[in-house]
mmCIF file of C-alpha atoms in Angstrom:
data_model
loop_
_atom_site.group_PDB
_atom_site.id
_atom_site.type_symbol
_atom_site.label_atom_id
_atom_site.label_comp_id
_atom_site.label_asym_id
_atom_site.label_seq_id
_atom_site.Cartn_x
_atom_site.Cartn_y
_atom_site.Cartn_z
ATOM 1 C CA MET A 21 -42.393 16.322 -0.496
ATOM 2 C CA LEU A 22 -40.644 13.138 0.485
ATOM 3 C CA ILE A 23 -38.982 14.396 3.661
ATOM 4 C CA GLU A 24 -42.399 15.298 5.078
ATOM 5 C CA GLN A 25 -43.460 11.677 4.598
ATOM 6 C CA VAL A 26 -40.324 10.554 6.408
ATOM 7 C CA VAL A 27 -40.900 12.697 9.518
ATOM 8 C CA CYS A 28 -44.678 12.332 9.721
ATOM 9 C CA ARG A 29 -45.903 11.025 13.064
ATOM 10 C CA GLU A 30 -47.217 7.641 11.860
ATOM 11 C CA ASN A 31 -44.031 6.810 9.957
ATOM 12 C CA MET A 32 -41.748 7.816 12.821
ATOM 13 C CA LEU A 33 -43.786 5.844 15.364
ATOM 14 C CA ALA A 34 -43.524 2.745 13.146
ATOM 15 C CA ALA A 35 -39.765 3.325 12.846
ATOM 16 C CA TYR A 36 -39.442 3.786 16.622
ATOM 17 C CA ARG A 37 -41.305 0.529 17.313
ATOM 18 C CA ARG A 38 -39.121 -1.352 14.838
ATOM 19 C CA VAL A 39 -35.885 -0.057 16.398
ATOM 20 C CA VAL A 40 -37.084 -0.941 19.899
ATOM 21 C CA ARG A 41 -38.128 -4.422 18.750
ATOM 22 C CA ASN A 42 -34.737 -5.030 17.119
ATOM 23 C CA LYS A 43 -32.898 -3.840 20.248
ATOM 24 C CA GLY A 44 -29.192 -3.704 19.407
ATOM 25 C CA ALA A 45 -26.150 -2.014 20.894
ATOM 26 C CA ALA A 46 -25.678 1.674 21.619
ATOM 27 C CA GLY A 47 -23.824 3.947 19.202
ATOM 28 C CA VAL A 48 -21.047 6.446 19.860
ATOM 29 C CA ASP A 49 -23.253 8.573 22.151
ATOM 30 C CA GLY A 50 -23.922 5.647 24.501
ATOM 31 C CA MET A 51 -27.710 6.038 24.265
ATOM 32 C CA THR A 52 -29.538 2.720 24.563
ATOM 33 C CA VAL A 53 -32.816 1.700 22.963
ATOM 34 C CA ASP A 54 -34.540 2.032 26.356
ATOM 35 C CA GLN A 55 -33.469 5.684 26.569
ATOM 36 C CA LEU A 56 -34.691 6.624 23.089
ATOM 37 C CA HIS A 57 -38.291 7.370 24.123
ATOM 38 C CA ARG A 58 -37.237 9.851 26.792
ATOM 39 C CA PHE A 59 -34.817 11.539 24.377
ATOM 40 C CA CYS A 60 -37.523 11.915 21.721
ATOM 41 C CA GLN A 61 -39.940 13.427 24.237
ATOM 42 C CA ALA A 62 -37.396 16.116 25.063
ATOM 43 C CA HIS A 63 -35.667 16.751 21.724
ATOM 44 C CA TRP A 64 -37.684 15.378 18.804
ATOM 45 C CA GLU A 65 -39.161 18.723 17.701
ATOM 46 C CA GLY A 66 -35.676 20.161 17.280
ATOM 47 C CA VAL A 67 -34.465 17.079 15.380
ATOM 48 C CA ARG A 68 -37.564 17.216 13.167
ATOM 49 C CA GLU A 69 -36.943 20.857 12.272
ATOM 50 C CA GLN A 70 -33.340 20.028 11.359
ATOM 51 C CA LEU A 71 -34.522 17.214 9.100
ATOM 52 C CA LEU A 72 -37.091 19.449 7.388
ATOM 53 C CA SER A 73 -34.595 22.266 6.864
ATOM 54 C CA GLY A 74 -31.849 19.949 5.643
ATOM 55 C CA ALA A 75 -29.531 20.874 8.520
ATOM 56 C CA TYR A 76 -29.476 17.506 10.293
ATOM 57 C CA ARG A 77 -26.079 15.827 10.473
ATOM 58 C CA PRO A 78 -25.797 12.189 11.569
ATOM 59 C CA GLN A 79 -23.307 11.200 14.228
ATOM 60 C CA PRO A 80 -20.387 8.901 13.352
ATOM 61 C CA VAL A 81 -20.976 5.155 13.508
ATOM 62 C CA ARG A 82 -19.224 2.974 16.054
ATOM 63 C CA LYS A 83 -16.820 0.487 14.497
ATOM 64 C CA VAL A 84 -17.317 -3.129 15.538
ATOM 65 C CA GLU A 85 -15.496 -6.127 14.102
ATOM 66 C CA ILE A 86 -17.022 -9.588 14.300
ATOM 67 C CA PRO A 87 -15.481 -12.858 13.079
ATOM 68 C CA LYS A 88 -16.748 -14.076 9.727
ATOM 69 C CA PRO A 89 -18.464 -17.475 9.610
ATOM 70 C CA GLY A 90 -15.816 -20.152 9.463
ATOM 71 C CA GLY A 91 -13.280 -17.967 11.253
ATOM 72 C CA LYS A 92 -11.803 -16.545 8.024
ATOM 73 C CA GLY A 93 -11.124 -12.899 8.809
ATOM 74 C CA VAL A 94 -13.458 -10.340 10.363
ATOM 75 C CA ARG A 95 -16.497 -8.431 9.147
ATOM 76 C CA MET A 96 -16.632 -4.732 9.883
ATOM 77 C CA LEU A 97 -19.894 -3.291 11.172
ATOM 78 C CA GLY A 98 -20.797 0.348 11.672
ATOM 79 C CA ILE A 99 -23.295 0.770 14.524
ATOM 80 C CA PRO A 100 -25.275 4.033 14.227
ATOM 81 C CA THR A 101 -26.736 5.754 17.264
ATOM 82 C CA VAL A 102 -30.269 4.645 18.128
ATOM 83 C CA LEU A 103 -31.595 8.029 16.953
ATOM 84 C CA ASP A 104 -29.908 7.605 13.570
ATOM 85 C CA ARG A 105 -31.191 4.030 13.377
ATOM 86 C CA MET A 106 -34.718 5.361 13.865
ATOM 87 C CA ILE A 107 -34.288 8.015 11.163
ATOM 88 C CA GLN A 108 -32.746 5.473 8.769
ATOM 89 C CA GLN A 109 -35.644 3.101 9.445
ATOM 90 C CA ALA A 110 -38.094 5.933 8.695
ATOM 91 C CA LEU A 111 -36.253 6.607 5.410
ATOM 92 C CA LEU A 112 -36.335 2.889 4.582
ATOM 93 C CA GLN A 113 -40.098 2.704 5.096
ATOM 94 C CA VAL A 114 -40.677 5.572 2.665
ATOM 95 C CA LEU A 115 -38.083 4.586 0.050
ATOM 96 C CA THR A 116 -38.907 0.860 -0.142
ATOM 97 C CA PRO A 117 -42.295 1.350 -1.897
ATOM 98 C CA ILE A 118 -40.541 3.618 -4.411
ATOM 99 C CA PHE A 119 -37.665 1.311 -5.313
ATOM 100 C CA ASP A 120 -38.736 -2.257 -4.531
ATOM 101 C CA PRO A 121 -41.419 -2.645 -7.245
ATOM 102 C CA THR A 122 -38.775 -1.835 -9.875
ATOM 103 C CA PHE A 123 -36.276 -4.442 -8.671
ATOM 104 C CA SER A 124 -35.665 -7.669 -10.587
ATOM 105 C CA GLU A 125 -37.740 -10.752 -9.817
ATOM 106 C CA HIS A 126 -34.418 -12.619 -9.556
ATOM 107 C CA SER A 127 -33.311 -10.507 -6.556
ATOM 108 C CA PHE A 128 -34.300 -11.962 -3.185
ATOM 109 C CA GLY A 129 -32.168 -10.371 -0.457
ATOM 110 C CA PHE A 130 -33.535 -7.790 2.014
ATOM 111 C CA ARG A 131 -36.830 -7.378 0.209
ATOM 112 C CA PRO A 132 -40.328 -7.562 1.709
ATOM 113 C CA GLY A 133 -42.081 -10.822 0.908
ATOM 114 C CA ARG A 134 -38.879 -12.477 -0.327
ATOM 115 C CA SER A 135 -36.552 -14.892 1.416
ATOM 116 C CA ALA A 136 -33.414 -16.996 1.156
ATOM 117 C CA HIS A 137 -35.574 -20.105 0.724
ATOM 118 C CA GLN A 138 -37.170 -18.622 -2.385
ATOM 119 C CA ALA A 139 -33.697 -17.869 -3.756
ATOM 120 C CA VAL A 140 -32.554 -21.455 -3.130
ATOM 121 C CA ARG A 141 -35.647 -22.887 -4.825
ATOM 122 C CA SER A 142 -35.141 -20.601 -7.810
ATOM 123 C CA ALA A 143 -31.516 -21.720 -8.121
ATOM 124 C CA ARG A 144 -32.582 -25.371 -8.071
ATOM 125 C CA SER A 145 -35.131 -24.747 -10.837
ATOM 126 C CA HIS A 146 -32.403 -23.308 -13.091
ATOM 127 C CA MET A 147 -30.246 -26.402 -12.536
ATOM 128 C CA ALA A 148 -33.205 -28.710 -13.186
ATOM 129 C CA SER A 149 -33.813 -26.983 -16.528
ATOM 130 C CA GLY A 150 -30.385 -28.100 -17.761
ATOM 131 C CA HIS A 151 -28.158 -25.207 -16.687
ATOM 132 C CA ARG A 152 -25.694 -27.400 -14.817
ATOM 133 C CA TRP A 153 -22.759 -24.999 -14.581
ATOM 134 C CA VAL A 154 -22.717 -22.045 -12.213
ATOM 135 C CA VAL A 155 -20.835 -18.769 -12.277
ATOM 136 C CA ASP A 156 -20.429 -18.259 -8.535
ATOM 137 C CA MET A 157 -19.502 -14.574 -8.365
ATOM 138 C CA ASP A 158 -18.151 -12.932 -5.222
ATOM 139 C CA LEU A 159 -17.789 -9.150 -4.992
ATOM 140 C CA GLU A 160 -14.660 -8.147 -3.132
ATOM 141 C CA LYS A 161 -15.510 -6.387 0.157
ATOM 142 C CA PHE A 162 -18.749 -5.150 -1.405
ATOM 143 C CA PHE A 163 -20.184 -3.187 1.517
ATOM 144 C CA ASP A 164 -16.802 -1.545 2.136
ATOM 145 C CA ARG A 165 -16.152 -0.597 -1.498
ATOM 146 C CA VAL A 166 -19.421 0.931 -2.730
ATOM 147 C CA ASN A 167 -18.688 4.115 -4.669
ATOM 148 C CA HIS A 168 -20.795 6.907 -3.186
ATOM 149 C CA ASP A 169 -21.131 8.935 -6.399
ATOM 150 C CA VAL A 170 -22.220 5.920 -8.438
ATOM 151 C CA LEU A 171 -24.756 4.948 -5.758
ATOM 152 C CA MET A 172 -26.183 8.444 -5.303
ATOM 153 C CA ALA A 173 -26.623 8.819 -9.074
ATOM 154 C CA ARG A 174 -28.911 5.796 -8.952
ATOM 155 C CA VAL A 175 -30.783 7.065 -5.893
ATOM 156 C CA GLY A 176 -31.295 10.371 -7.692
ATOM 157 C CA ARG A 177 -33.071 8.658 -10.578
ATOM 158 C CA ARG A 178 -36.191 8.233 -8.421
ATOM 159 C CA VAL A 179 -35.733 10.515 -5.419
ATOM 160 C CA LYS A 180 -36.291 14.157 -6.361
ATOM 161 C CA ASP A 181 -36.373 15.688 -2.865
ATOM 162 C CA GLY A 182 -32.929 17.229 -2.438
ATOM 163 C CA ARG A 183 -33.150 17.093 1.354
ATOM 164 C CA VAL A 184 -33.576 13.310 1.288
ATOM 165 C CA ILE A 185 -30.662 12.927 -1.127
ATOM 166 C CA VAL A 186 -28.435 15.097 1.072
ATOM 167 C CA LEU A 187 -29.472 13.167 4.191
ATOM 168 C CA ILE A 188 -28.652 9.802 2.571
ATOM 169 C CA TYR A 189 -25.329 11.168 1.342
ATOM 170 C CA ARG A 190 -24.474 12.358 4.852
ATOM 171 C CA TYR A 191 -25.250 8.919 6.241
ATOM 172 C CA LEU A 192 -22.876 7.427 3.691
ATOM 173 C CA ARG A 193 -20.154 9.935 4.548
ATOM 174 C CA SER A 194 -20.590 9.944 8.325
ATOM 175 C CA GLY A 195 -17.296 8.952 9.883
ATOM 176 C CA MET A 196 -16.459 5.819 11.774
ATOM 177 C CA MET A 197 -15.286 6.023 15.378
ATOM 178 C CA GLU A 198 -12.697 3.658 16.765
ATOM 179 C CA GLY A 199 -10.747 4.211 19.960
ATOM 180 C CA GLY A 200 -12.161 7.725 20.362
ATOM 181 C CA ALA A 201 -10.937 8.919 16.934
ATOM 182 C CA VAL A 202 -13.252 9.505 13.972
ATOM 183 C CA SER A 203 -12.045 8.558 10.501
ATOM 184 C CA PRO A 204 -13.903 9.963 7.469
ATOM 185 C CA ARG A 205 -15.547 7.620 4.966
ATOM 186 C CA THR A 206 -15.143 8.114 1.237
ATOM 187 C CA GLU A 207 -16.636 4.805 0.085
ATOM 188 C CA GLY A 208 -18.764 1.935 1.356
ATOM 189 C CA THR A 209 -22.098 1.469 3.100
ATOM 190 C CA PRO A 210 -21.170 0.066 6.516
ATOM 191 C CA GLN A 211 -23.302 -2.869 7.591
ATOM 192 C CA GLY A 212 -25.246 -2.209 10.763
ATOM 193 C CA GLY A 213 -27.732 0.470 9.730
ATOM 194 C CA PRO A 214 -31.279 -0.233 8.448
ATOM 195 C CA LEU A 215 -30.693 1.678 5.204
ATOM 196 C CA SER A 216 -27.613 -0.203 3.952
ATOM 197 C CA PRO A 217 -29.430 -3.287 2.543
ATOM 198 C CA LEU A 218 -31.768 -1.133 0.423
ATOM 199 C CA LEU A 219 -28.866 0.980 -0.859
ATOM 200 C CA SER A 220 -26.986 -2.182 -1.854
ATOM 201 C CA ASN A 221 -30.023 -3.405 -3.801
ATOM 202 C CA ILE A 222 -30.359 -0.035 -5.532
ATOM 203 C CA LEU A 223 -26.772 -0.229 -6.747
ATOM 204 C CA LEU A 224 -26.842 -3.899 -7.752
ATOM 205 C CA ASP A 225 -30.167 -3.534 -9.560
ATOM 206 C CA ASP A 226 -28.112 -2.302 -12.513
ATOM 207 C CA LEU A 227 -26.327 -5.669 -12.503
ATOM 208 C CA ASP A 228 -29.677 -7.482 -12.408
ATOM 209 C CA LYS A 229 -30.999 -5.490 -15.355
ATOM 210 C CA GLU A 230 -27.821 -6.160 -17.339
ATOM 211 C CA LEU A 231 -28.078 -9.896 -16.685
ATOM 212 C CA GLU A 232 -31.727 -9.836 -17.766
ATOM 213 C CA ARG A 233 -30.828 -7.893 -20.918
ATOM 214 C CA ARG A 234 -28.285 -10.586 -21.797
ATOM 215 C CA GLY A 235 -30.864 -13.323 -21.201
ATOM 216 C CA HIS A 236 -29.051 -15.053 -18.346
ATOM 217 C CA ARG A 237 -30.633 -17.281 -15.709
ATOM 218 C CA PHE A 238 -29.476 -16.025 -12.332
ATOM 219 C CA VAL A 239 -30.303 -15.633 -8.647
ATOM 220 C CA ARG A 240 -29.031 -12.795 -6.482
ATOM 221 C CA TYR A 241 -29.285 -12.508 -2.716
ATOM 222 C CA ALA A 242 -27.613 -9.253 -1.565
ATOM 223 C CA ASP A 243 -24.043 -9.465 -2.918
ATOM 224 C CA ASP A 244 -24.235 -13.247 -3.532
ATOM 225 C CA CYS A 245 -24.922 -13.746 -7.232
ATOM 226 C CA ASN A 246 -25.075 -17.068 -9.088
ATOM 227 C CA ILE A 247 -25.508 -17.236 -12.882
ATOM 228 C CA TYR A 248 -26.478 -20.613 -14.347
ATOM 229 C CA VAL A 249 -25.214 -21.646 -17.788
ATOM 230 C CA ARG A 250 -25.009 -24.808 -19.902
ATOM 231 C CA SER A 251 -21.232 -25.146 -20.274
ATOM 232 C CA LYS A 252 -17.978 -24.257 -18.573
ATOM 233 C CA ARG A 253 -16.855 -22.279 -21.592
ATOM 234 C CA ALA A 254 -20.011 -20.145 -21.498
ATOM 235 C CA GLY A 255 -19.516 -19.581 -17.771
ATOM 236 C CA GLU A 256 -15.939 -18.377 -18.205
ATOM 237 C CA ARG A 257 -17.056 -15.983 -20.912
ATOM 238 C CA VAL A 258 -19.859 -14.633 -18.687
ATOM 239 C CA LEU A 259 -17.483 -14.134 -15.758
ATOM 240 C CA ARG A 260 -14.975 -12.200 -17.888
ATOM 241 C CA ARG A 261 -17.632 -9.893 -19.291
ATOM 242 C CA LEU A 262 -19.292 -9.284 -15.935
ATOM 243 C CA GLN A 263 -15.958 -8.516 -14.346
ATOM 244 C CA ARG A 264 -15.455 -5.788 -16.966
ATOM 245 C CA TYR A 265 -19.002 -4.470 -16.611
ATOM 246 C CA LEU A 266 -18.855 -4.236 -12.808
ATOM 247 C CA HIS A 267 -15.528 -2.435 -12.874
ATOM 248 C CA ASP A 268 -16.455 0.041 -15.609
ATOM 249 C CA ARG A 269 -20.072 0.804 -14.697
ATOM 250 C CA LEU A 270 -20.405 0.236 -10.937
ATOM 251 C CA ARG A 271 -16.774 0.593 -9.781
ATOM 252 C CA LEU A 272 -16.923 -2.825 -8.134
ATOM 253 C CA THR A 273 -14.298 -5.562 -8.132
ATOM 254 C CA VAL A 274 -14.886 -9.294 -8.547
ATOM 255 C CA ASN A 275 -12.898 -11.380 -6.092
ATOM 256 C CA ARG A 276 -11.305 -13.901 -8.451
ATOM 257 C CA ALA A 277 -9.982 -16.017 -5.584
ATOM 258 C CA LYS A 278 -13.520 -16.718 -4.328
ATOM 259 C CA SER A 279 -15.358 -16.594 -7.653
ATOM 260 C CA ALA A 280 -15.444 -19.651 -9.878
ATOM 261 C CA VAL A 281 -17.113 -21.419 -12.774
ATOM 262 C CA ASP A 282 -17.946 -24.863 -11.447
ATOM 263 C CA ARG A 283 -20.569 -27.530 -11.034
ATOM 264 C CA PRO A 284 -23.278 -26.440 -8.565
ATOM 265 C CA TRP A 285 -22.763 -29.507 -6.374
ATOM 266 C CA ASN A 286 -19.174 -28.383 -5.775
ATOM 267 C CA ARG A 287 -20.290 -24.955 -4.545
ATOM 268 C CA LYS A 288 -22.649 -23.636 -1.915
ATOM 269 C CA PHE A 289 -25.341 -20.964 -2.129
ATOM 270 C CA LEU A 290 -26.869 -19.495 1.019
ATOM 271 C CA GLY A 291 -25.659 -22.501 2.988
ATOM 272 C CA TYR A 292 -27.170 -25.079 0.627
ATOM 273 C CA SER A 293 -25.675 -27.346 -2.011
ATOM 274 C CA VAL A 294 -27.244 -29.892 -4.359
ATOM 275 C CA THR A 295 -26.871 -33.495 -5.458
ATOM 276 C CA VAL A 296 -25.585 -34.483 -8.922
ATOM 277 C CA HIS A 297 -28.958 -35.807 -10.126
ATOM 278 C CA ARG A 298 -30.585 -34.460 -13.296
ATOM 279 C CA GLN A 299 -33.355 -33.235 -11.036
ATOM 280 C CA PRO A 300 -31.074 -32.031 -8.241
ATOM 281 C CA LYS A 301 -32.008 -32.396 -4.614
ATOM 282 C CA LEU A 302 -31.162 -29.725 -2.069
ATOM 283 C CA LYS A 303 -28.810 -30.631 0.734
ATOM 284 C CA VAL A 304 -26.934 -28.901 3.546
ATOM 285 C CA ALA A 305 -23.512 -27.738 2.361
ATOM 286 C CA PRO A 306 -20.580 -29.330 4.257
ATOM 287 C CA GLU A 307 -19.330 -25.900 5.294
ATOM 288 C CA SER A 308 -22.691 -25.182 6.956
ATOM 289 C CA VAL A 309 -22.329 -28.371 8.993
ATOM 290 C CA ARG A 310 -18.820 -27.359 10.058
ATOM 291 C CA ARG A 311 -20.064 -23.931 11.147
ATOM 292 C CA LEU A 312 -22.842 -25.450 13.250
ATOM 293 C CA LYS A 313 -20.416 -27.840 14.923
ATOM 294 C CA GLN A 314 -18.054 -24.989 15.776
ATOM 295 C CA LYS A 315 -20.899 -22.966 17.240
ATOM 296 C CA LEU A 316 -22.112 -25.933 19.274
ATOM 297 C CA ARG A 317 -18.567 -26.670 20.486
ATOM 298 C CA ASP A 318 -18.537 -23.199 22.050
ATOM 299 C CA THR A 319 -21.840 -23.967 23.786
ATOM 300 C CA PHE A 320 -20.554 -27.322 25.063
ATOM 301 C CA ARG A 321 -17.379 -25.636 26.290
ATOM 302 C CA ARG A 322 -19.420 -23.114 28.267
ATOM 303 C CA GLY A 323 -21.517 -25.991 29.626
ATOM 304 C CA ARG A 324 -18.694 -27.647 31.517
ATOM 305 C CA GLY A 325 -19.656 -28.040 35.135
ATOM 306 C CA ARG A 326 -23.253 -26.970 34.497
ATOM 307 C CA ASN A 327 -26.441 -28.915 34.967
ATOM 308 C CA ILE A 328 -27.161 -30.968 31.835
ATOM 309 C CA GLY A 329 -30.743 -29.683 31.722
ATOM 310 C CA ARG A 330 -29.566 -26.074 31.507
ATOM 311 C CA LEU A 331 -27.104 -26.998 28.782
ATOM 312 C CA LEU A 332 -29.882 -28.633 26.775
ATOM 313 C CA ARG A 333 -32.054 -25.529 27.193
ATOM 314 C CA ASP A 334 -29.213 -23.481 25.688
ATOM 315 C CA LEU A 335 -28.850 -25.936 22.822
ATOM 316 C CA ALA A 336 -32.548 -26.155 21.927
ATOM 317 C CA PRO A 337 -33.027 -22.738 20.217
ATOM 318 C CA GLN A 338 -29.756 -23.128 18.288
ATOM 319 C CA LEU A 339 -30.738 -26.564 16.985
ATOM 320 C CA ARG A 340 -34.314 -25.557 16.170
ATOM 321 C CA GLY A 341 -33.205 -22.379 14.385
ATOM 322 C CA TRP A 342 -30.645 -24.257 12.316
ATOM 323 C CA VAL A 343 -32.972 -27.010 11.201
ATOM 324 C CA ALA A 344 -35.719 -24.454 10.454
ATOM 325 C CA TYR A 345 -33.410 -22.711 7.998
ATOM 326 C CA PHE A 346 -32.307 -25.986 6.399
ATOM 327 C CA ARG A 347 -35.774 -27.535 6.285
ATOM 328 C CA LEU A 348 -35.653 -27.457 2.463
ATOM 329 C CA SER A 349 -32.923 -30.107 2.495
ATOM 330 C CA GLU A 350 -34.065 -33.296 0.776
ATOM 331 C CA VAL A 351 -31.004 -35.264 1.917
ATOM 332 C CA LYS A 352 -31.741 -36.249 5.496
ATOM 333 C CA GLY A 353 -28.602 -38.210 6.387
ATOM 334 C CA VAL A 354 -26.824 -35.099 7.656
ATOM 335 C CA PHE A 355 -29.492 -34.549 10.328
ATOM 336 C CA GLU A 356 -29.100 -38.107 11.608
ATOM 337 C CA GLN A 357 -25.300 -37.780 11.663
ATOM 338 C CA LEU A 358 -25.510 -34.498 13.560
ATOM 339 C CA ASP A 359 -27.926 -36.047 16.061
ATOM 340 C CA GLN A 360 -25.377 -38.771 16.772
ATOM 341 C CA TRP A 361 -22.593 -36.199 17.106
ATOM 342 C CA VAL A 362 -24.598 -34.036 19.545
ATOM 343 C CA ARG A 363 -25.523 -37.036 21.701
ATOM 344 C CA ARG A 364 -21.902 -38.125 21.878
ATOM 345 C CA LYS A 365 -20.828 -34.589 22.844
ATOM 346 C CA LEU A 366 -23.382 -34.601 25.675
ATOM 347 C CA ARG A 367 -22.134 -37.960 26.948
ATOM 348 C CA ARG A 368 -18.616 -36.562 26.792
ATOM 349 C CA VAL A 369 -19.678 -33.561 28.912
ATOM 350 C CA LEU A 370 -21.109 -35.845 31.601
ATOM 351 C CA TRP A 371 -18.102 -38.154 31.458
ATOM 352 C CA LYS A 372 -15.796 -35.218 32.151
ATOM 353 C CA GLN A 373 -18.066 -33.960 34.939
ATOM 354 C CA TRP A 374 -17.823 -37.286 36.750
ATOM 355 C CA LYS A 375 -13.990 -36.855 36.739
ATOM 356 C CA ARG A 376 -12.647 -39.768 38.850
ATOM 357 C CA PRO A 377 -12.832 -43.465 37.853
ATOM 358 C CA ARG A 378 -14.667 -44.357 41.051
ATOM 359 C CA THR A 379 -17.307 -41.665 40.475
ATOM 360 C CA ARG A 380 -17.701 -42.752 36.868
ATOM 361 C CA ALA A 381 -18.143 -46.402 37.784
ATOM 362 C CA LYS A 382 -20.788 -45.584 40.400
ATOM 363 C CA ALA A 383 -22.641 -43.302 37.963
ATOM 364 C CA LEU A 384 -22.712 -46.001 35.312
ATOM 365 C CA VAL A 385 -23.908 -48.688 37.744
ATOM 366 C CA ARG A 386 -26.590 -46.340 39.085
ATOM 367 C CA ARG A 387 -27.844 -45.927 35.498
ATOM 368 C CA GLY A 388 -28.205 -49.663 34.897
ATOM 369 C CA VAL A 389 -24.805 -50.687 33.503
ATOM 370 C CA GLY A 390 -23.402 -54.007 34.680
ATOM 371 C CA ARG A 391 -20.766 -53.695 37.409
ATOM 372 C CA GLU A 392 -17.968 -55.355 35.421
ATOM 373 C CA LEU A 393 -18.571 -53.267 32.280
ATOM 374 C CA ALA A 394 -18.938 -50.113 34.366
ATOM 375 C CA TYR A 395 -15.609 -50.562 36.162
ATOM 376 C CA ARG A 396 -13.795 -51.568 32.982
ATOM 377 C CA THR A 397 -15.085 -48.458 31.190
ATOM 378 C CA ALA A 398 -14.386 -46.169 34.156
ATOM 379 C CA HIS A 399 -10.747 -47.254 34.281
ATOM 380 C CA SER A 400 -10.204 -46.989 30.530
ATOM 381 C CA GLY A 401 -7.111 -45.082 29.477
ATOM 382 C CA TYR A 402 -8.818 -43.542 26.466
ATOM 383 C CA GLY A 403 -9.775 -39.862 26.278
ATOM 384 C CA PRO A 404 -13.278 -38.463 26.949
ATOM 385 C CA TRP A 405 -14.358 -38.369 23.288
ATOM 386 C CA ARG A 406 -13.421 -42.016 22.717
ATOM 387 C CA CYS A 407 -15.091 -43.078 25.952
ATOM 388 C CA ALA A 408 -18.259 -41.173 25.021
ATOM 389 C CA GLY A 409 -18.731 -43.650 22.175
ATOM 390 C CA PHE A 410 -18.445 -46.779 24.370
ATOM 391 C CA SER A 411 -21.467 -49.041 24.786
ATOM 392 C CA ALA A 412 -21.528 -48.380 28.548
ATOM 393 C CA LEU A 413 -22.185 -44.685 27.990
ATOM 394 C CA ASN A 414 -24.896 -45.499 25.437
ATOM 395 C CA LEU A 415 -26.554 -47.838 27.929
ATOM 396 C CA ALA A 416 -26.332 -45.345 30.781
ATOM 397 C CA LEU A 417 -27.468 -42.363 28.704
ATOM 398 C CA PRO A 418 -29.695 -43.720 25.925
ATOM 399 C CA THR A 419 -31.206 -41.447 23.311
ATOM 400 C CA SER A 420 -34.635 -41.650 24.970
ATOM 401 C CA ALA A 421 -33.205 -40.395 28.272
ATOM 402 C CA LEU A 422 -31.508 -37.417 26.592
ATOM 403 C CA HIS A 423 -34.752 -36.530 24.815
ATOM 404 C CA CYS A 424 -36.602 -36.684 28.139
ATOM 405 C CA LEU A 425 -34.084 -34.179 29.492
ATOM 406 C CA GLY A 426 -34.914 -31.794 26.641
ATOM 407 C CA LEU A 427 -32.590 -32.692 23.762
ATOM 408 C CA VAL A 428 -33.967 -31.611 20.371
ATOM 409 C CA SER A 429 -33.619 -34.201 17.617
ATOM 410 C CA LEU A 430 -32.631 -32.506 14.358
ATOM 411 C CA LEU A 431 -34.032 -35.373 12.299
ATOM 412 C CA ALA A 432 -37.374 -35.413 14.125
ATOM 413 C CA GLU A 433 -37.606 -31.607 13.964
ATOM 414 C CA HIS A 434 -36.871 -31.682 10.229
ATOM 415 C CA ARG A 435 -39.587 -34.284 9.653
ATOM 416 C CA ARG A 436 -42.057 -32.195 11.667
ATOM 417 C CA LEU A 437 -41.288 -29.029 9.704
ATOM 418 C CA VAL A 438 -41.516 -30.823 6.349
ATOM 419 C CA SER A 439 -44.862 -32.363 7.278
ATOM 420 C CA THR A 440 -46.327 -28.963 8.211
ATOM 421 C CA CYS A 441 -45.127 -27.187 5.038
#
C-alpha cells in the first residue's frame, strides 16, 4: 500500500535530510529543524503508527505575510511544523513518480528535471514560429482559492490508498494560526509546504490537457500560463473560452485586471521579455530591473557607515544570483547600465561616509585627484547622488579599484556564464 511506502525508513530519511537542508522557520509548535532529530528519536514510532492507522492529524500552519515583488500587496504563506514538513516531503517523494510522468510537456514549474529557463526558451520558440500574440493569463489568488473537492477528485484518480487521500485532505483543511487563534480552511493550498506545488500541478494538469486538446501552443510555469496565437482576435476568443472553462470545471477565476491579450514584447514571463524581431531575442524585463534596484537599495541603505569591503561582500551573491538567472538574455545593454548604476551607488555611499567638505577634499586628493578639482567638488552644493557622478569621484574610485575591492561586474559575469554554457 502507498502509505507503507511513505513511512518506510529510506523514504523518511531522505525526507528528513531534505527538510534539514532546506532549513526554514519553525511552525506553530516552535520546534526548529535542529530539534527534529531528537524529537524523531523519542516519538517517531508513535507518529508512524498514527500514519499507518489513519489517525494522524497535522497541526495548524503558521500564517506569515511577505511583500510581493514590486511592493504590490502581500503574499500569504502557511508554515507547517518541521514534523509536518518532513511528512509532506515523504508524501511528495512517493507521489511525484506517480503523477509527474502524466503531466504535460508544456508544464515546467516545480517538476524534476524542468526549469524556468526551459519554459522561457519554449515560449521564445512559439513566438519565432509566427505566434506573435500572447494570452497572458493570471489566475486570481490561485493558491488561496483552490477548491478542495475538485482537487481531491483529481488526486483520487491515481491514488487508491484511502489513508493517503485522508492525510492529504487533512493537510489541506488544517487551520491557519495567527495571533494565537486558529481559523479553519475551506479552500486553498497555502504556500510554504513541500506538497503544495505538486497539488497545484495536479489540479492545473486538466487545464494543460484541455489546451492540448484544442491544439494551442502554450507554456505553463505553476500558475503562470501563456498561450501563443497568431492574432489578437484569436487571443481574445481563447481568453473568453478559458475563463469559462476554468470557472465551470476547476472553480478558478481569471484575474481580468492582470490578464491580457497583447504582444509578447509588451509583457513579461518569468522575469523575461523579448525584442520585436521576427526571431525574437530574450531580454530582461524592465520590471525585473526595477525589482533588483529596489533590493539593492535596501542593501546600500544597510551599508551606511560600514566598511566598503563588507558591503561588496553582501552585494556579490545578490548580483551573481541575479545574473545567473538572467543569463539567457541576449540583450546585454541592461547589464552594462546596471553596472554603471551600482558603481555610482557605491561612490555615493563613500561620499556620504566622508560627510564634511574638508574630509571629502582630503579623501579625493589622497586618491589622486588634483587639489583644485578636489576642493571644488567637496564644496559642491549638489546632493550625494549628483556628486557621485562627478569626474572627481570617477577618478578617485575608478572601476578597476572597485573591482579590486570585490565588486562583481554583471556584464563580465554574464559573458562568463554564456561562454561556459
